[in-house]
Protein backbone atom coordinates (compact mmCIF):
# COMPACT_ATOMS: atom_id res chain seq x y z
CA UNK A 1 0.00 0.00 0.00
CA UNK A 2 3.01 2.24 0.41
CA UNK A 3 4.20 1.82 -3.17
CA UNK A 4 4.15 4.34 -5.94
CA UNK A 5 4.22 2.60 -9.31
CA UNK A 6 5.84 4.56 -12.12
CA UNK A 7 5.81 3.88 -15.84
CA UNK A 8 7.36 3.68 -18.32
CA UNK A 9 10.85 2.76 -17.17
CA UNK A 10 12.34 4.53 -20.18
CA UNK A 11 11.01 6.85 -22.85
CA UNK A 12 12.38 8.19 -26.13
CA UNK A 13 10.69 11.23 -27.64
CA UNK A 14 11.47 13.38 -30.65
CA UNK A 15 12.28 17.03 -30.11
CA UNK A 16 9.06 19.01 -29.96
CA UNK A 17 7.00 16.01 -28.92
CA UNK A 18 5.05 15.37 -25.74
CA UNK A 19 6.56 13.23 -22.99
CA UNK A 20 4.12 11.53 -20.62
CA UNK A 21 5.09 9.70 -17.44
CA UNK A 22 2.51 8.04 -15.22
CA UNK A 23 2.36 7.17 -11.54
CA UNK A 24 -0.20 5.27 -9.49
CA UNK A 25 -0.57 4.94 -5.73
CA UNK A 26 -2.70 3.01 -3.27
CA UNK A 27 -2.43 4.93 -0.01
CA UNK A 28 -5.32 7.41 0.11
CA UNK A 29 -3.58 9.25 2.94
CA UNK A 30 -1.01 10.66 0.51
CA UNK A 31 -1.66 14.37 0.06
CA UNK A 32 1.41 15.77 -1.65
CA UNK A 33 2.74 14.60 -5.01
CA UNK A 34 6.00 16.09 -6.31
CA UNK A 35 8.04 15.28 -9.39
CA UNK A 36 11.82 15.37 -9.27
CA UNK A 37 14.23 15.68 -12.18
CA UNK A 38 17.71 14.18 -12.03
CA UNK A 39 20.58 14.74 -14.46
CA UNK A 40 23.48 12.27 -14.59
CA UNK A 41 25.90 12.73 -11.73
CA UNK A 42 23.59 15.13 -9.91
CA UNK A 43 21.07 14.90 -7.13
CA UNK A 44 17.33 15.08 -7.85
CA UNK A 45 15.77 18.54 -7.95
CA UNK A 46 12.13 19.47 -7.50
CA UNK A 47 10.41 20.10 -10.83
CA UNK A 48 6.75 20.58 -9.95
CA UNK A 49 4.34 19.40 -7.25
CA UNK A 50 0.59 19.10 -6.72
CA UNK A 51 -1.85 18.58 -3.87
CA UNK A 52 -5.06 16.57 -4.44
CA UNK A 53 -7.39 19.55 -4.15
CA UNK A 54 -6.60 20.46 -7.77
CA UNK A 55 -6.71 18.29 -10.89
CA UNK A 56 -3.97 20.02 -12.84
CA UNK A 57 -0.98 22.25 -12.29
CA UNK A 58 1.08 23.84 -15.02
CA UNK A 59 4.50 25.46 -14.86
CA UNK A 60 5.86 26.42 -18.23
CA UNK A 61 6.11 23.30 -20.41
CA UNK A 62 5.53 20.98 -17.43
CA UNK A 63 2.05 19.92 -16.32
CA UNK A 64 0.89 17.54 -13.61
CA UNK A 65 -2.49 15.93 -14.15
CA UNK A 66 -4.06 14.42 -11.03
CA UNK A 67 -6.95 11.92 -10.90
CA UNK A 68 -7.91 11.41 -7.28
CA UNK A 69 -10.58 8.77 -7.92
CA UNK A 70 -8.21 6.65 -9.99
CA UNK A 71 -5.30 7.35 -7.63
CA UNK A 72 -3.11 8.30 -10.54
CA UNK A 73 -1.05 11.31 -11.49
CA UNK A 74 1.07 12.05 -14.52
CA UNK A 75 3.72 14.44 -15.77
CA UNK A 76 3.36 15.92 -19.23
CA UNK A 77 6.31 17.67 -20.85
CA UNK A 78 5.16 19.72 -23.82
CA UNK A 79 7.51 20.65 -26.67
CA UNK A 80 10.16 18.31 -25.26
CA UNK A 81 13.74 19.47 -25.71
CA UNK A 82 17.07 17.61 -25.66
CA UNK A 83 17.86 19.48 -22.44
CA UNK A 84 14.92 17.68 -20.81
CA UNK A 85 16.79 14.38 -21.14
CA UNK A 86 17.04 13.19 -17.54
CA UNK A 87 15.55 10.73 -15.09
CA UNK A 88 12.21 11.72 -13.62
CA UNK A 89 10.86 10.47 -10.29
CA UNK A 90 7.35 10.83 -9.01
CA UNK A 91 6.83 10.76 -5.26
CA UNK A 92 4.09 10.87 -2.66
CA UNK A 93 3.89 11.63 1.00
CA UNK A 94 1.44 12.41 3.78
CA UNK A 95 1.38 15.69 5.69
CA UNK A 96 2.90 15.34 9.11
CA UNK A 97 5.30 12.60 8.10
CA UNK A 98 8.80 12.91 6.75
CA UNK A 99 8.65 9.89 4.49
CA UNK A 100 8.46 10.38 0.77
CA UNK A 101 7.72 7.26 -1.27
CA UNK A 102 9.47 7.57 -4.62
CA UNK A 103 8.62 5.84 -7.85
CA UNK A 104 11.29 3.80 -9.58
CA UNK A 105 12.13 6.51 -12.09
CA UNK A 106 11.74 7.09 -15.84
CA UNK A 107 14.76 7.72 -18.00
CA UNK A 108 13.74 10.22 -20.69
CA UNK A 109 15.76 10.79 -23.83
CA UNK A 110 14.73 13.54 -26.21
CA UNK A 111 16.21 13.18 -29.67
CA UNK A 112 17.37 16.31 -31.46
CA UNK B 1 25.78 29.33 -1.36
CA UNK B 2 26.78 25.66 -1.55
CA UNK B 3 23.40 24.11 -0.57
CA UNK B 4 23.88 20.48 0.48
CA UNK B 5 27.44 19.18 0.44
CA UNK B 6 28.33 15.50 0.70
CA UNK B 7 31.71 13.88 1.20
CA UNK B 8 33.24 11.74 -0.09
CA UNK B 9 31.90 11.62 -3.66
CA UNK B 10 33.36 8.18 -4.30
CA UNK B 11 34.47 5.40 -1.96
CA UNK B 12 35.47 1.76 -2.35
CA UNK B 13 35.33 -0.46 0.72
CA UNK B 14 36.01 -4.07 1.45
CA UNK B 15 33.34 -6.16 3.13
CA UNK B 16 33.42 -5.58 6.88
CA UNK B 17 35.07 -2.17 6.74
CA UNK B 18 33.38 0.84 8.27
CA UNK B 19 33.00 4.36 7.01
CA UNK B 20 31.05 7.55 7.56
CA UNK B 21 29.38 9.68 4.92
CA UNK B 22 29.30 13.34 5.82
CA UNK B 23 26.59 15.83 4.91
CA UNK B 24 26.31 19.53 5.62
CA UNK B 25 23.74 22.11 4.55
CA UNK B 26 24.04 25.88 4.71
CA UNK B 27 20.37 26.78 4.17
CA UNK B 28 19.39 26.77 7.87
CA UNK B 29 17.05 23.86 7.21
CA UNK B 30 15.53 21.97 10.13
CA UNK B 31 15.09 18.55 8.54
CA UNK B 32 17.73 16.31 6.98
CA UNK B 33 17.56 12.92 5.25
CA UNK B 34 19.66 10.10 3.91
CA UNK B 35 18.46 8.19 0.83
CA UNK B 36 19.98 5.43 -1.21
CA UNK B 37 19.42 5.10 -4.95
CA UNK B 38 19.64 1.76 -6.68
CA UNK B 39 18.79 0.91 -10.32
CA UNK B 40 15.12 0.07 -10.69
CA UNK B 41 14.43 0.86 -7.03
CA UNK B 42 14.09 4.61 -7.03
CA UNK B 43 15.10 6.51 -3.90
CA UNK B 44 14.61 4.83 -0.55
CA UNK B 45 14.79 6.62 2.79
CA UNK B 46 17.37 5.23 5.19
CA UNK B 47 17.10 7.65 8.13
CA UNK B 48 15.87 11.15 8.69
CA UNK B 49 16.20 13.87 11.27
CA UNK B 50 13.10 16.02 11.62
CA UNK B 51 14.97 18.57 13.71
CA UNK B 52 18.24 18.97 15.55
CA UNK B 53 18.50 16.34 18.27
CA UNK B 54 16.11 13.82 16.72
CA UNK B 55 16.60 10.94 14.31
CA UNK B 56 14.19 8.28 13.02
CA UNK B 57 14.30 5.21 10.83
CA UNK B 58 13.12 5.25 7.25
CA UNK B 59 12.32 2.35 4.93
CA UNK B 60 15.73 0.66 4.88
CA UNK B 61 17.66 1.45 8.11
CA UNK B 62 19.32 -1.93 8.70
CA UNK B 63 23.11 -1.77 8.64
CA UNK B 64 23.25 2.01 9.09
CA UNK B 65 23.51 4.52 11.91
CA UNK B 66 23.16 8.28 11.81
CA UNK B 67 24.17 11.27 13.88
CA UNK B 68 22.68 14.74 13.73
CA UNK B 69 25.77 16.52 14.88
CA UNK B 70 24.20 19.98 14.85
CA UNK B 71 21.65 21.82 12.75
CA UNK B 72 23.97 21.86 9.72
CA UNK B 73 25.42 18.35 9.74
CA UNK B 74 23.94 14.85 9.43
CA UNK B 75 26.24 11.87 9.04
CA UNK B 76 25.57 8.30 7.93
CA UNK B 77 27.73 5.45 9.25
CA UNK B 78 28.19 1.96 7.92
CA UNK B 79 29.65 -0.08 10.78
CA UNK B 80 30.39 -3.26 8.80
CA UNK B 81 29.91 -2.73 5.09
CA UNK B 82 28.28 -5.42 2.96
CA UNK B 83 28.11 -5.75 -0.85
CA UNK B 84 24.34 -5.11 -0.60
CA UNK B 85 25.20 -1.58 0.54
CA UNK B 86 26.80 -0.77 -2.80
CA UNK B 87 24.71 2.19 -3.90
CA UNK B 88 24.59 5.91 -4.50
CA UNK B 89 23.75 7.76 -1.30
CA UNK B 90 22.03 11.11 -1.26
CA UNK B 91 21.68 13.52 1.59
CA UNK B 92 18.80 15.99 1.47
CA UNK B 93 17.40 18.78 3.58
CA UNK B 94 14.15 20.70 3.85
CA UNK B 95 13.10 23.83 5.69
CA UNK B 96 10.58 22.19 8.00
CA UNK B 97 8.84 18.97 7.00
CA UNK B 98 8.95 17.75 3.40
CA UNK B 99 5.38 18.82 2.82
CA UNK B 100 6.08 22.46 3.43
CA UNK B 101 8.51 22.76 0.57
CA UNK B 102 11.02 20.89 -1.43
CA UNK B 103 13.78 18.50 -0.65
CA UNK B 104 17.19 19.86 -1.58
CA UNK B 105 19.58 17.06 -2.51
CA UNK B 106 23.34 16.86 -2.51
CA UNK B 107 25.19 15.49 -5.52
CA UNK B 108 25.52 12.02 -4.08
CA UNK B 109 28.20 9.67 -2.77
CA UNK B 110 28.90 6.58 -4.83
CA UNK B 111 29.88 3.66 -2.58
CA UNK B 112 31.17 0.31 -3.79
CA UNK B 113 31.59 -2.55 -1.34
CA UNK B 114 33.74 -5.41 -2.63
Coordinates of N, CA, C and O in Angstrom, one line a residue, chain A residues 1 10 21 27 34 37 41 45 51 53 56 59 66 68 70 76 89 102 108 110-111:
Chain A
X1 N 0.8 -1.2 0.0 CA 0.0 0.0 0.0 C 0.9 1.3 0.0 O 0.4 2.3 -0.4
X10 N 11.6 3.7 -19.3 CA 12.3 4.5 -20.2 C 11.4 5.0 -21.3 O 10.4 4.4 -21.6
X21 N 4.7 10.7 -18.4 CA 5.1 9.7 -17.4 C 4.0 9.6 -16.4 O 3.4 10.6 -16.0
X27 N -2.2 4.3 -1.3 CA -2.4 4.9 0.0 C -3.2 6.2 -0.2 O -2.7 7.2 -0.6
X34 N 5.0 15.3 -5.5 CA 6.0 16.1 -6.3 C 6.6 15.2 -7.4 O 6.6 14.0 -7.4
X37 N 13.4 15.9 -11.0 CA 14.2 15.7 -12.2 C 15.7 15.5 -11.8 O 16.2 16.2 -10.9
X41 N 24.9 12.2 -12.6 CA 25.9 12.7 -11.7 C 25.4 13.8 -10.8 O 26.2 14.3 -10.0
X45 N 16.2 17.2 -8.3 CA 15.8 18.5 -7.9 C 14.3 18.6 -8.2 O 13.8 18.1 -9.2
X51 N -1.1 19.1 -5.0 CA -1.9 18.6 -3.9 C -3.2 18.1 -4.4 O -3.6 18.6 -5.5
X53 N -6.2 18.7 -4.0 CA -7.4 19.6 -4.1 C -7.5 20.2 -5.5 O -8.5 20.9 -5.8
X56 N -5.1 19.7 -11.9 CA -4.0 20.0 -12.8 C -3.2 21.2 -12.3 O -3.7 22.1 -11.8
X59 N 3.4 24.5 -15.0 CA 4.5 25.5 -14.9 C 5.3 25.4 -16.1 O 6.1 24.5 -16.4
X66 N -3.8 15.2 -12.2 CA -4.1 14.4 -11.0 C -5.5 13.9 -11.1 O -6.4 14.6 -11.3
X68 N -7.8 11.9 -8.6 CA -7.9 11.4 -7.3 C -8.7 10.1 -7.2 O -8.3 9.2 -6.5
X70 N -9.0 7.8 -9.4 CA -8.2 6.7 -10.0 C -6.9 6.4 -9.2 O -6.2 5.5 -9.5
X76 N 3.3 15.7 -17.8 CA 3.4 15.9 -19.2 C 4.4 17.0 -19.5 O 4.4 18.0 -18.9
X89 N 11.4 11.3 -11.4 CA 10.9 10.5 -10.3 C 9.6 11.1 -9.8 O 9.6 12.3 -9.5
X102 N 9.1 7.2 -3.2 CA 9.5 7.6 -4.6 C 9.1 6.4 -5.6 O 9.2 5.2 -5.2
X108 N 14.2 9.6 -19.5 CA 13.7 10.2 -20.7 C 14.9 10.6 -21.6 O 15.8 11.3 -21.1
X110 N 15.3 12.7 -25.2 CA 14.7 13.5 -26.2 C 15.7 13.7 -27.3 O 16.8 14.2 -27.2
X111 N 15.3 13.2 -28.5 CA 16.2 13.2 -29.7 C 16.1 14.5 -30.4 O 15.1 15.1 -30.6

